[in-house]
Every structure is written in C-alpha cells, then in structure tokens.
Coordinates of C-alpha atoms and ligand atoms in Angstrom, one line a residue:
M487 CA 78.2 180.2 148.4
C488 CA 81.3 182.4 148.0
G489 CA 84.9 181.2 148.5
I490 CA 87.5 182.7 150.7
V491 CA 91.3 182.3 150.8
G492 CA 94.0 183.9 152.9
C493 CA 97.7 183.4 153.7
I494 CA 100.3 184.8 155.9
G495 CA 104.1 184.5 155.6
K496 CA 103.8 182.7 152.3
N497 CA 106.3 183.4 149.6
H498 CA 104.5 184.3 146.4
G499 CA 101.3 184.7 148.4
R500 CA 99.6 186.5 145.6
E501 CA 100.0 183.5 143.4
Y502 CA 98.5 181.3 146.1
I503 CA 95.5 183.7 146.4
I504 CA 94.9 184.0 142.7
N505 CA 95.1 180.3 142.0
G506 CA 93.1 179.6 145.2
L507 CA 90.3 181.9 144.1
K508 CA 90.3 180.2 140.6
T509 CA 90.0 176.8 142.4
L510 CA 87.2 178.0 144.6
D511 CA 85.3 180.0 142.0
Y512 CA 82.8 177.1 141.7
R513 CA 81.4 178.5 144.9
G514 CA 80.5 181.7 143.2
Y515 CA 81.9 183.7 140.4
D516 CA 80.1 187.0 139.9
S517 CA 82.8 189.1 141.4
A518 CA 86.2 188.8 143.1
G519 CA 88.6 190.8 145.2
I520 CA 91.9 190.7 147.1
A521 CA 93.4 192.7 149.9
F522 CA 97.1 193.0 150.6
L523 CA 98.4 193.9 154.1
K524 CA 101.9 195.3 154.4
Q525 CA 102.5 196.6 158.0
D526 CA 100.2 199.5 158.3
S527 CA 99.0 199.8 154.8
I528 CA 96.2 197.8 153.1
S529 CA 95.5 197.8 149.4
I530 CA 92.3 196.4 148.0
Y531 CA 91.5 195.4 144.4
K532 CA 88.1 194.2 143.5
D533 CA 85.4 194.2 140.8
A534 CA 82.5 192.4 139.3
G535 CA 83.8 189.7 136.9
S536 CA 86.3 187.0 137.0
V537 CA 89.3 186.4 139.2
E538 CA 91.4 186.8 136.1
H539 CA 89.9 190.2 135.5
V540 CA 90.6 191.3 139.1
N541 CA 94.2 190.0 138.8
S542 CA 94.6 192.2 135.8
L543 CA 93.8 195.3 138.0
I544 CA 96.6 194.5 140.4
P545 CA 100.0 196.1 139.7
I546 CA 102.9 193.8 138.9
G547 CA 105.0 193.1 142.0
E548 CA 102.1 193.8 144.4
D549 CA 102.3 191.4 147.3
G550 CA 101.7 191.4 151.1
D551 CA 102.6 189.8 154.4
A552 CA 99.0 188.7 154.8
I553 CA 96.6 188.5 151.9
I554 CA 92.9 187.7 151.8
G555 CA 90.8 187.0 148.7
H556 CA 87.2 186.3 147.9
T557 CA 85.1 185.0 145.0
R558 CA 81.4 185.9 145.3
W559 CA 77.9 184.7 144.7
A560 CA 75.7 187.7 145.4
T561 CA 73.2 187.4 148.2
H562 CA 72.8 190.9 149.5
G563 CA 73.5 193.5 146.8
K564 CA 74.1 193.3 143.1
P565 CA 77.4 191.9 141.8
N566 CA 79.3 195.2 141.3
K567 CA 82.5 196.7 142.5
S568 CA 81.3 198.2 145.8
N569 CA 79.5 195.0 146.8
S570 CA 82.5 192.8 146.0
H571 CA 84.7 191.7 148.9
P572 CA 87.0 192.5 150.6
H573 CA 85.1 195.1 152.7
I574 CA 86.9 197.7 154.7
S575 CA 85.6 199.2 158.0
F576 CA 84.4 202.8 158.2
D577 CA 87.7 203.8 159.9
G578 CA 89.9 202.0 157.4
E579 CA 91.4 199.8 160.1
F580 CA 89.9 196.3 159.4
V581 CA 89.3 194.5 156.1
L582 CA 87.5 191.2 155.8
V583 CA 86.2 188.6 153.4
H584 CA 83.1 186.7 154.3
N585 CA 81.2 183.7 153.2
G586 CA 77.7 183.4 154.7
I587 CA 74.7 185.5 155.7
V588 CA 74.3 188.0 158.6
E589 CA 70.8 187.5 159.9
R590 CA 68.7 190.7 160.5
F591 CA 71.5 192.7 158.9
A592 CA 69.2 195.6 158.1
E593 CA 68.5 196.0 161.9
H594 CA 72.3 195.8 162.7
K595 CA 73.0 198.3 159.9
A596 CA 70.5 200.8 161.1
S597 CA 71.9 200.6 164.6
L598 CA 75.5 201.1 163.3
L599 CA 74.4 204.0 161.1
K600 CA 72.9 205.7 164.3
Q601 CA 76.4 205.3 165.9
G602 CA 77.9 207.3 163.0
V603 CA 79.2 204.3 161.0
T604 CA 79.3 204.8 157.2
F605 CA 78.7 202.2 154.6
N606 CA 79.9 201.8 151.0
S607 CA 78.0 198.7 149.9
D608 CA 74.6 197.0 150.1
T609 CA 76.1 193.8 151.7
D610 CA 75.5 192.2 155.0
S611 CA 79.3 191.5 155.3
E612 CA 80.1 195.2 155.7
V613 CA 78.0 195.1 158.9
F614 CA 80.4 192.5 160.3
V615 CA 83.6 194.5 159.6
N616 CA 82.1 197.7 160.9
M617 CA 80.8 196.0 164.0
I618 CA 84.3 194.6 164.8
A619 CA 85.9 198.0 164.2
L620 CA 83.4 199.7 166.5
F621 CA 83.8 197.1 169.3
Y622 CA 87.6 197.4 168.9
K623 CA 87.3 201.1 169.8
E624 CA 85.8 200.0 173.2
E625 CA 87.9 196.8 173.8
K626 CA 91.3 197.8 172.3
N627 CA 91.7 194.1 171.6
V628 CA 90.8 192.5 168.3
L629 CA 90.0 189.0 169.7
K630 CA 87.6 190.6 172.2
A631 CA 86.0 192.7 169.5
I632 CA 85.6 189.6 167.3
K633 CA 84.0 187.7 170.2
K634 CA 81.6 190.6 170.9
A635 CA 80.6 190.7 167.2
M636 CA 80.0 187.0 167.2
E637 CA 77.8 187.4 170.3
T638 CA 75.8 190.1 168.5
V639 CA 75.4 188.6 165.1
D640 CA 73.4 185.5 164.3
G641 CA 74.0 183.8 161.0
S642 CA 76.5 181.9 159.0
Y643 CA 80.0 183.1 158.5
A644 CA 83.5 182.0 157.5
I645 CA 85.6 185.1 157.8
A646 CA 89.2 186.0 157.2
L647 CA 90.1 189.4 158.6
I648 CA 93.2 191.6 158.6
H649 CA 93.9 194.6 160.9
K650 CA 96.3 197.4 159.9
G651 CA 99.6 197.2 161.6
E652 CA 99.3 193.6 162.8
N653 CA 101.1 190.8 161.1
R654 CA 98.2 188.4 161.7
L655 CA 95.2 187.0 159.9
Y656 CA 92.1 186.6 162.1
V657 CA 89.5 183.9 161.4
L658 CA 86.0 183.2 162.7
K659 CA 83.5 180.7 161.8
N660 CA 79.9 179.6 162.2
V661 CA 78.0 177.2 159.9
S662 CA 80.0 178.1 156.7
P663 CA 83.1 176.0 156.4
L664 CA 86.6 177.2 157.1
L665 CA 89.9 175.3 157.1
I666 CA 93.3 176.4 158.2
G667 CA 96.3 174.9 156.3
I668 CA 99.5 174.6 158.4
G669 CA 102.7 175.2 156.5
E670 CA 106.4 175.5 157.3
D671 CA 106.8 179.1 158.2
F672 CA 103.5 180.1 156.6
N673 CA 99.9 179.4 157.3
L674 CA 96.9 179.4 155.0
V675 CA 93.1 179.6 155.2
A676 CA 90.4 178.7 152.8
S677 CA 86.8 177.6 152.5
D678 CA 87.9 174.1 151.6
A679 CA 91.2 172.2 151.2
S680 CA 91.4 172.3 147.5
P681 CA 93.4 175.6 147.1
M682 CA 95.8 174.6 149.9
I683 CA 96.5 170.9 149.1
E684 CA 99.5 171.9 146.8
Y685 CA 101.2 173.5 149.8
T686 CA 100.3 171.4 152.8
N687 CA 98.4 168.4 153.9
K688 CA 98.0 169.5 157.5
F689 CA 94.7 171.1 158.3
I690 CA 92.7 172.4 161.2
E691 CA 88.9 172.4 160.8
L692 CA 87.3 175.3 162.7
G693 CA 84.2 174.4 164.6
D694 CA 81.1 176.5 164.8
K695 CA 81.5 179.7 166.8
E696 CA 85.3 179.3 167.0
Y697 CA 87.6 182.1 166.2
G698 CA 91.3 182.9 166.5
Y699 CA 94.2 183.9 164.4
I700 CA 97.1 182.6 162.3
E701 CA 100.5 184.1 162.1
K702 CA 103.5 183.0 160.0
S703 CA 104.5 180.2 162.4
N704 CA 101.8 180.2 165.0
Y705 CA 98.1 179.9 165.4
K706 CA 95.6 180.1 168.2
I707 CA 91.9 179.1 168.2
F708 CA 89.3 179.9 170.9
N709 CA 85.8 178.7 171.6
F710 CA 82.8 180.8 172.1
D711 CA 83.6 181.1 175.8
G712 CA 86.9 182.6 174.9
Q713 CA 88.9 179.6 176.0
E714 CA 91.8 178.5 173.9
V715 CA 91.1 175.1 172.3
S716 CA 93.7 172.6 171.1
K717 CA 92.8 171.5 167.6
K718 CA 93.5 168.2 166.0
L719 CA 95.6 168.2 162.8
I720 CA 93.9 166.3 160.0
S721 CA 95.0 165.3 156.5
K722 CA 93.0 164.9 153.3
D723 CA 93.0 162.3 150.6
I724 CA 94.8 164.3 147.9
S725 CA 93.2 162.5 145.0
L726 CA 89.7 163.5 146.3
V727 CA 90.7 167.1 147.0
R728 CA 92.8 168.1 144.1
H729 CA 91.1 169.3 140.9
D730 CA 92.6 170.0 137.6
L731 CA 91.3 169.7 134.0
N732 CA 93.7 166.9 133.0
G733 CA 93.6 168.0 129.4
Y734 CA 89.8 168.3 129.2
P735 CA 88.3 171.5 127.9
H736 CA 85.7 171.7 130.7
Y737 CA 85.2 170.1 134.2
M738 CA 81.8 169.0 133.2
L739 CA 83.1 166.8 130.4
K740 CA 85.9 165.5 132.6
E741 CA 83.4 164.7 135.4
I742 CA 81.0 162.9 133.1
E743 CA 83.8 160.7 131.9
E744 CA 85.0 160.1 135.4
I745 CA 81.7 158.3 136.2
P746 CA 82.9 154.7 135.6
D747 CA 85.9 155.3 137.9
V748 CA 83.8 157.0 140.5
I749 CA 81.4 154.1 140.6
T750 CA 84.3 151.5 140.7
R751 CA 85.8 153.4 143.6
L752 CA 82.4 153.5 145.4
V753 CA 81.7 149.8 144.9
N754 CA 85.2 148.8 146.0
H755 CA 84.8 150.9 149.1
Y756 CA 81.4 149.6 150.2
Y757 CA 81.7 146.1 149.0
L758 CA 84.9 144.4 150.1
D759 CA 85.9 140.8 149.8
E760 CA 82.3 139.9 148.6
K761 CA 80.8 141.5 151.7
Y762 CA 79.1 144.9 152.1
N763 CA 81.1 147.2 154.3
F764 CA 78.5 149.4 156.2
D765 CA 78.1 150.3 159.8
D766 CA 76.1 147.4 161.3
E767 CA 74.1 149.8 163.5
L768 CA 73.1 151.8 160.4
I769 CA 71.8 148.7 158.7
K770 CA 70.0 147.7 161.8
K771 CA 68.3 151.1 162.2
I772 CA 67.2 151.0 158.6
K773 CA 65.7 147.5 159.0
Q774 CA 63.9 148.6 162.1
S775 CA 62.4 151.7 160.5
D776 CA 58.9 151.6 159.0
H777 CA 59.4 154.6 156.7
I778 CA 62.3 156.3 154.9
I779 CA 62.1 160.0 154.4
F780 CA 64.4 161.5 151.8
L781 CA 65.2 165.2 151.8
G782 CA 67.2 166.8 149.0
C783 CA 67.3 169.7 146.5
G784 CA 67.7 169.8 142.8
T785 CA 69.8 166.9 141.5
S786 CA 70.1 165.4 144.9
Y787 CA 66.3 165.3 145.2
H788 CA 66.2 163.5 141.8
A789 CA 68.6 160.9 143.1
S790 CA 66.4 160.5 146.1
L791 CA 63.4 159.6 143.9
V792 CA 65.5 156.7 142.4
G793 CA 66.6 155.7 145.9
G794 CA 63.0 155.7 147.1
R795 CA 62.1 153.3 144.4
Y796 CA 65.0 151.0 145.5
F797 CA 63.8 150.9 149.1
E798 CA 60.2 150.3 148.1
E799 CA 60.9 147.7 145.5
M800 CA 63.8 145.8 147.0
L801 CA 63.1 146.2 150.7
E802 CA 59.4 146.9 150.8
I803 CA 59.9 149.8 153.1
P804 CA 57.6 152.7 152.2
T805 CA 59.4 156.0 151.4
A806 CA 58.6 159.6 150.8
S807 CA 61.0 162.0 148.9
Y808 CA 60.6 165.7 149.7
I809 CA 62.1 168.8 148.2
A810 CA 63.9 170.2 151.3
S811 CA 62.8 173.8 150.8
E812 CA 59.1 172.6 150.8
W813 CA 59.3 170.1 153.6
A814 CA 61.0 172.7 155.9
F815 CA 57.7 174.7 156.0
H816 CA 55.4 171.7 156.6
P817 CA 57.5 168.9 158.1
M818 CA 55.9 165.5 157.8
F819 CA 57.0 162.3 159.5
P820 CA 55.0 159.5 157.9
G821 CA 55.2 156.2 159.9
K822 CA 55.9 155.5 163.6
K823 CA 59.6 154.9 163.2
P824 CA 60.8 157.1 160.3
F825 CA 64.5 157.1 159.3
I826 CA 65.6 160.3 157.7
V827 CA 68.0 160.4 154.7
F828 CA 69.6 163.7 153.7
I829 CA 71.2 163.8 150.3
S830 CA 73.6 166.6 149.6
Q831 CA 76.7 166.5 147.5
S832 CA 78.1 169.6 149.2
G833 CA 76.8 168.9 152.7
E834 CA 76.3 172.6 153.1
T835 CA 72.9 173.3 151.5
A836 CA 71.0 175.8 153.6
D837 CA 67.5 174.3 152.9
L838 CA 68.7 170.9 154.2
I839 CA 70.3 172.5 157.2
H840 CA 67.0 174.0 158.0
C841 CA 65.3 170.6 157.7
L842 CA 68.0 169.0 159.9
N843 CA 67.4 171.5 162.6
I844 CA 63.7 170.5 162.6
V845 CA 64.5 166.8 162.6
K846 CA 66.8 167.2 165.5
K847 CA 63.9 168.3 167.7
Y848 CA 62.3 164.8 167.2
N849 CA 65.4 162.7 167.8
Y850 CA 64.9 160.6 164.7
D851 CA 67.9 158.8 163.3
T852 CA 69.5 160.6 160.4
L853 CA 71.8 159.6 157.6
L854 CA 73.6 161.9 155.2
I855 CA 74.7 160.8 151.7
T856 CA 77.4 163.3 150.7
N857 CA 80.5 164.0 148.7
T858 CA 82.0 166.3 151.4
S859 CA 83.4 165.0 154.6
G860 CA 83.4 167.4 157.6
S861 CA 80.5 169.4 156.1
T862 CA 77.8 171.0 158.3
L863 CA 75.3 168.3 157.5
E864 CA 77.7 165.6 158.2
R865 CA 78.5 167.0 161.6
G866 CA 74.7 167.2 162.3
C867 CA 73.7 163.7 161.1
K868 CA 74.1 160.6 163.1
Y869 CA 75.3 158.5 160.1
S870 CA 77.1 159.6 157.0
L871 CA 78.1 157.8 153.8
N872 CA 80.6 159.4 151.4
I873 CA 80.0 158.9 147.7
Q874 CA 83.7 159.0 147.0
A875 CA 83.2 161.0 143.8
G876 CA 86.2 163.4 144.3
V877 CA 85.7 167.2 144.0
E878 CA 83.0 168.1 141.5
V879 CA 83.9 171.5 140.1
S880 CA 81.4 172.0 137.4
V881 CA 78.3 173.6 138.8
A882 CA 76.1 171.2 137.0
S883 CA 76.2 168.0 139.0
T884 CA 77.0 164.8 137.0
K885 CA 79.3 162.3 138.6
A886 CA 77.9 163.1 142.0
Y887 CA 74.4 162.3 140.8
A888 CA 75.5 158.9 139.4
A889 CA 77.4 158.2 142.6
Q890 CA 74.5 159.2 144.9
V891 CA 72.2 156.8 143.0
A892 CA 74.8 154.0 143.2
M893 CA 75.3 154.7 146.9
L894 CA 71.6 154.3 147.6
L895 CA 71.6 151.1 145.6
L896 CA 74.6 149.7 147.5
L897 CA 72.9 150.6 150.8
V898 CA 69.7 148.9 149.8
A899 CA 71.7 145.9 148.6
A900 CA 73.6 145.8 151.9
V901 CA 70.3 145.9 153.9
K902 CA 69.0 143.1 151.7
G903 CA 72.2 141.2 151.9
E904 CA 72.2 140.8 148.1
A905 CA 75.8 140.5 146.7
K906 CA 74.5 140.2 143.2
I907 CA 73.7 143.9 143.0
A908 CA 77.3 145.1 143.6
D909 CA 78.5 142.7 140.9
E910 CA 75.9 143.9 138.5
I911 CA 76.9 147.5 139.0
L912 CA 80.5 146.6 138.2
R913 CA 79.4 144.6 135.2
A914 CA 77.5 147.6 133.9
L915 CA 80.7 149.8 133.8
P916 CA 81.6 149.0 130.2
I917 CA 78.1 150.1 129.2
I918 CA 78.6 153.5 130.8
K919 CA 82.0 153.7 129.1
S920 CA 80.4 152.8 125.7
I921 CA 78.2 155.9 125.9
K922 CA 81.4 158.0 125.3
D923 CA 81.5 156.4 121.7
K924 CA 77.9 157.7 121.1
Q925 CA 78.9 161.4 121.5
N926 CA 78.6 162.2 117.8
D927 CA 74.9 161.1 117.8
I928 CA 74.4 163.1 121.0
K929 CA 76.1 166.2 119.4
N930 CA 73.7 165.9 116.4
V931 CA 70.7 166.1 118.8
A932 CA 72.4 169.1 120.6
N933 CA 72.7 170.9 117.3
I934 CA 69.1 170.4 116.5
I935 CA 67.7 171.4 119.9
K936 CA 70.1 174.3 120.5
D937 CA 67.9 177.0 118.9
K938 CA 64.6 175.7 120.2
Q939 CA 62.5 177.6 122.7
S940 CA 61.3 174.7 124.6
I941 CA 62.1 171.0 125.0
F942 CA 60.3 168.1 126.6
Y943 CA 61.8 165.0 128.2
I944 CA 59.4 162.1 128.7
G945 CA 59.7 158.7 130.4
R946 CA 58.0 156.4 132.9
G947 CA 59.3 154.8 136.1
Y948 CA 63.1 155.1 136.3
D949 CA 63.0 156.9 133.0
Y950 CA 60.7 159.6 134.5
Y951 CA 63.2 160.3 137.4
L952 CA 65.9 160.5 134.8
S953 CA 63.9 162.9 132.7
L954 CA 63.6 165.2 135.6
E955 CA 67.4 165.2 136.0
A956 CA 68.0 165.5 132.3
S957 CA 65.7 168.5 132.0
L958 CA 67.2 170.3 135.0
K959 CA 70.7 169.8 133.5
L960 CA 69.7 171.1 130.1
K961 CA 68.0 174.3 131.5
E962 CA 70.7 174.9 134.0
I963 CA 73.5 175.2 131.5
S964 CA 71.9 175.9 128.1
Y965 CA 69.1 178.2 129.4
I966 CA 66.6 176.5 127.2
H967 CA 63.2 176.0 128.8
S968 CA 62.6 172.3 129.3
E969 CA 60.2 170.2 131.1
A970 CA 60.1 166.6 132.2
I971 CA 56.8 164.8 131.9
A972 CA 55.8 161.4 133.1
G973 CA 54.6 159.6 129.9
G974 CA 51.2 158.9 131.4
E975 CA 50.6 162.5 132.3
L976 CA 51.0 163.8 128.8
K977 CA 47.3 163.6 127.9
H978 CA 46.3 165.2 131.2
G979 CA 47.5 168.5 129.9
P980 CA 51.1 168.9 128.7
I981 CA 50.4 167.3 125.3
A982 CA 48.7 170.6 124.4
L983 CA 52.2 172.1 124.1
I984 CA 53.3 169.7 121.4
E985 CA 53.3 171.2 117.9
N986 CA 55.2 170.7 114.7
E987 CA 58.9 170.1 115.4
T988 CA 58.7 170.4 119.2
P989 CA 61.7 168.4 120.4
V990 CA 60.7 165.5 122.7
I991 CA 63.5 163.4 124.1
V992 CA 62.3 160.0 125.2
F993 CA 64.0 157.8 127.7
F994 CA 62.8 154.4 126.9
T995 CA 64.6 151.9 129.0
D996 CA 62.0 150.8 131.6
N997 CA 60.8 147.3 130.9
V998 CA 57.9 147.5 133.2
T999 CA 56.3 150.5 131.5
A1000 CA 57.5 149.8 128.0
N1001 CA 54.1 149.1 126.4
S1002 CA 52.4 152.2 127.8
M1003 CA 55.4 154.3 126.9
R1004 CA 55.4 153.1 123.3
G1005 CA 51.8 154.5 123.1
N1006 CA 53.1 157.9 124.4
I1007 CA 55.8 158.1 121.8
E1008 CA 53.2 157.6 119.1
E1009 CA 50.9 160.2 120.6
V1010 CA 53.6 163.0 120.5
K1011 CA 54.8 161.9 117.1
S1012 CA 51.3 162.1 115.6
R1013 CA 51.2 165.7 116.8
G1014 CA 54.3 166.6 114.9
A1015 CA 56.9 166.3 117.6
R1016 CA 60.5 165.8 116.7
V1017 CA 61.2 162.7 118.7
F1018 CA 64.6 161.4 119.9
V1019 CA 64.4 158.0 121.5
I1020 CA 67.1 156.8 123.8
S1021 CA 66.4 153.1 124.3
T1022 CA 67.9 149.8 125.5
K1023 CA 68.7 147.0 123.0
E1024 CA 65.7 145.0 124.1
L1025 CA 63.2 147.8 123.7
S1026 CA 64.8 149.5 120.7
K1027 CA 63.4 150.0 117.2
D1028 CA 65.0 151.1 114.0
G1029 CA 65.4 154.8 113.9
D1030 CA 66.0 155.2 117.7
T1031 CA 68.6 157.9 118.3
I1032 CA 70.8 156.2 120.9
I1033 CA 70.6 152.5 121.6
I1034 CA 72.3 151.2 124.8
D1035 CA 73.4 147.7 125.6
Q1036 CA 71.1 145.8 127.9
Y1037 CA 71.5 146.0 131.7
P1038 CA 69.2 145.3 134.7
N1039 CA 66.5 147.9 134.7
Y1040 CA 67.3 149.4 138.1
L1041 CA 70.7 150.6 136.8
S1042 CA 69.1 153.0 134.4
S1043 CA 69.7 156.2 136.3
I1044 CA 73.4 155.3 136.8
I1045 CA 74.0 154.4 133.2
V1046 CA 71.7 156.5 131.0
S1047 CA 72.3 159.7 133.0
S1048 CA 75.6 160.0 131.0
V1049 CA 73.5 160.5 127.8
A1050 CA 71.5 163.2 129.5
F1051 CA 74.7 164.9 130.8
Y1052 CA 76.5 164.8 127.4
L1053 CA 73.4 166.2 125.7
A1054 CA 73.2 169.2 128.1
Y1055 CA 77.0 169.7 127.8
Y1056 CA 77.0 169.8 124.0
T1057 CA 73.9 171.9 123.8
S1058 CA 75.5 174.5 126.1
L1059 CA 78.8 174.3 124.2
S1060 CA 77.1 174.8 120.9
K1061 CA 75.4 178.0 122.2
G1062 CA 78.8 179.3 123.3
Y1063 CA 78.0 179.4 127.0
D1064 CA 80.3 178.9 130.0
V1065 CA 79.5 175.2 130.6
D1066 CA 81.1 175.0 134.0
K1067 CA 79.8 178.3 135.4
P1068 CA 76.2 178.8 134.3
R1069 CA 74.7 182.2 135.0
N1070 CA 73.1 182.9 138.4
L1071 CA 74.2 179.7 140.0
A1072 CA 76.8 178.5 142.4
K1073 CA 78.0 175.0 143.4
S1074 CA 77.0 175.0 147.1
V1075 CA 73.8 176.8 147.9
T1076 CA 74.3 178.1 151.4
V1077 CA 71.4 180.5 151.4
E1078 CA 67.7 179.5 151.6
Ligands
F6R1309 C1 72.2 170.8 139.6 C2 72.8 170.8 141.0 C3 71.9 171.3 142.0 C4 72.2 170.6 143.4 C5 71.4 171.3 144.5 C6 71.6 170.6 145.8 O1 73.2 170.3 138.7 O2 73.9 170.6 141.2 O3 70.5 171.1 141.7 O4 72.0 169.3 143.3 O5 71.7 172.6 144.6 O6 73.0 170.6 146.2 P1 73.6 169.6 147.2 O7 73.6 168.3 146.6 O8 75.0 170.1 147.4 O9 72.8 169.7 148.4

C-alpha cells in the first residue's frame, strides 16, 4: 500500500509530483504529502485527505530541485497530519517517503528514544528516517548510513529520501516495488511506471536490498554488499501502463466496459494461429502434477474457485483453493506432486508473499497469474502468466477478475489441447457487450437495494462462485452488508434471515444445478423475499430481472460477472459514495 513519487532536475517538478500522486492514489488515499528540497532548505506540506487538498496547502510558485511525494494507506498510526508522509528526521537533516512496513518498529523506536531521538508521529517510517540520520552522524556519508539502516531494519520498504544541502534523491528498496525513470537531464522515481510514462519509457527496476541515488543526469545503484551494480534499462508497454478516464465518470465503469477488449487481448496473446501459446515446460509440469493448489485473497481467491472447477472438470486433476491468509498458518500440500498456483492481480499481496516463502522451502513448482509484471510474486514464482488487463485503477477489481478466470480457462484448454474453448470465449464477447444495454434494469435493482440493511446472493455451482464475488463487490463499495449463500445451504441455516422484502439476488445460469436451484428460488420467495433473478435464456422464466443470451455454462463467471459489477457500481453511485476509492481499502494489500 502507499504510493511514492520523486523527481530531480525536472522542470515543473511539482506538477509531476501532484499528477503522479493522483495516478498512484489507488495504492492508498487517506492522506498525502510532499517535500521540496531547495539547496539547504526543505519545505513539507502534508495532511489527512486527498492529494488535491494537500496541493491546495502549497503556495503558488513553490517548487524544488528535488521533490518527493507520498499517498498513504495507514498501517501504523491514524490517518492524520503528523502520521502523513514525508517524515523529517529529529535533526531536520533528512526527509523521506516510505511504502512498506518496518518490522519490530516498536523495539527500534525504543532504542532510538534511548539515544535521545525525538518522534513526531506514530509511524514506523519515522524510525527509518531517524535511524539514517543517526547513522549519518557516525558515518558522515549518506550511502553508508543508508546501508547501515538497511542492515538494521527488517521489513519491506520502497523509500525516496532527500538530504539537506545535497542535490540528490536517494532510493532504497526491499520487497515493496520501486522504479526509476530515466529522463533527459532529469530523473524520476515512483512505485510503478504509471506516473512516469508521460515523461520517459526508460526504467530501472530496483532489486531487493538495493539502494543508491539519482541526480539530474546521473544515477548509481548498489547491492547489499555495497558494490555498484549496472542495471538494465527496461521499457513498458504504454497501453498497459497509462491510465486515464477516457471520458468515463469513474474507473470502475470504464474497467467493467473494458472487459470484452481485455478478454480479446488475452485470447489473442495465448492462442495464436489456432495454437495455444504457453511455455511447454509449464504445460508438462501441470500434466505431471497430481494436485493443483490455488492460493489467493478476496477476488483472486474467488477466481481460483472457478479455476479449480475447470481443472477438475476438464482435466480431472483434483484441486484445492485456499485463502492465502488462512493457508499461511497451516500449510497443506495435498497429493504427492502438487503444483502451486498463486493468483494475484497486483503481485504484491503480503499474505501471498508469506505463502510463497513457505512453498519455497518445499521446492514445489509455482505459477503466478498476475496483472503486474516484475512484481515481487512474479520474481519469486517459477512460472508467470500475465492476464494483460492493463492497469486496474478502481480499488474494486472487475476486469482483472474476468481476465483471471479467462486466463485459467485458457491454461486448462492448453493443457487439454482443446482449441474449441478459445473460440468459444471469443464467440461469447458479444454477449458480454450486450450486458451494457441492460444497465437500466440493473440500475432499477440498485435503486431498490440501496437502502436495505442486508442483501443475499444465491447460486449453485459456477453461480455460487459468482455470488461470492458479487457479494464482495457490493459490500466493498456500497457498504451494505451482503452474503453469498450456496443454494443448497439455505435451509441449513441462512434461510432464517429471510423476511418480508429481504432482497435476494439469484444467479441462475448453471444448467447442472438448475432444477435444485429453482426449488431454492421458490423457498425464499415463499418467505417474502424480494427476488431478482439473473438467468440465461434457456433457464429463464417470465419476470426474471435480467436474461442473458445462451453460452457454454463454464463461461458464466466471465460473462455474468459484468452484471454483478454494474449492480455494485450503481448501488454505490446511488448512495453517493466514492466508487473508485472505497473507505478503508487500498488496491494492493502489502500488509498482512
Ligand atoms: C476486491 C479486491 C480484493 C483483491 C485482493 C487480492 O475487489 O480487489 O479482494 O482481489 O486484495 O489482491 P491481489 O489480486 O492483488 O492479490
């Protein structure tokens, strides 16, 4: 969580920092701050609230030779002004912005307090800046002080640091991502490429435990042993990095409507000239395995449930899907030759990194399904498949979910050698597009449910997995309590909650379970529930709320998820919430 940006030698640097922070605020948005370095003076502006708010605190004309900025998702300490970054050292010499977590920070803080260091915030980041300042007093050399701090502190960090009187911007990194953007007579730094892509397409990816500095027309990077390393320049696919609203009122709406293009791009990438385009060794390893273990969180976990069903039904390989934060504390490896699949849009989710560290001890083969190349999980997994969804800005995941499921399906199709599946995905695209025309019906449902206390989603089979995702999406952005219940489970308890006018949203697209599900619909109706049925043509009845053209059953999560996403979107909108930035959340969850 948290986004950092920095620049040196950049004309209109303030503009880059402000726009950069707005671009990165999907990483956290409860407070923001900026520090300007001009020779030996540093000015800091920060507060709880938005980047726009902080910008309004900065005097017109304020600019700096080096500037650093931060947008925060609070981990240690409330979102208020003193806990906002940048943080200044006790002696006023160093200022930093930090994304990550300092482990055992209370211990470090206690030791620094004993040495006479004073603190102004409750954050772990302030420990870092004070430690560097203290080591500098002994070493008289910033790089040595940084190295010493890195040797002392365990944890994750992407840090940009300025030092009074030096026209330089120092960087250090472990676990949390940090990129340097190389310009003509200026250099940039940011948590990811998106804020920098307007200005350069030459990047350096800092490795773990690397540190160094950027100057106007120079940079140097060192490894943990203090040796200078020569870094490869990389470029990024601009269309996958850049994000703007393109006329949409919200990223979430834009991203829902991008799903058909995302799926097209994905199929065209992994299915070329009527042949699947996957690493042969990966396919072989999957074929040789006797169990697939999926690990994911939230939406990605929901995608893994659908993927598990694909592997079991189409390949007859048993699977187990686990919530990463649960599995990490009692790891299970069913089978003799398990193959581990991590699913993570961001590739930075701390719970999954925890799991990966466990898996590494066993030497099992690992695959990551992700939207973020170069991420921590990608670097740690043996194989990686990119879902090609482009940056997903809205905190609520939509296009990434559809793409994760489609990716899993293509992988299974490739292992099976079944060309028909890729064709069927492409044939279903007009059906996904047609959901856009059903928005008015979806808005009507949103207007009915928006003032309810509690909502239920029910379904069986694929529809149950979709219910889980639909329910998460609704609660995440509309703050309405909602629950997903497998149709058959209703009478084992949850039906007690159904009373007059309780909204029940039914996904009714699974042919295999249709007869049983019809019974469940009647059960809740007869207890007074206000039922909204989303059905496919073959299963539909008069009075259903949304009827979707027929498609092969297994495509349900890819197609019908758009209905769930629109419903969450319009419900949140009708309640006047910030759809793209729901309270208490952040896009990449880099803390456990
Ligand atoms: C919900 C959502 C989250 C993420 C979860 C895992 O809309 O986006 O539930 O799916 O935090 O994130 P990744 O996929 O980045 O590991």
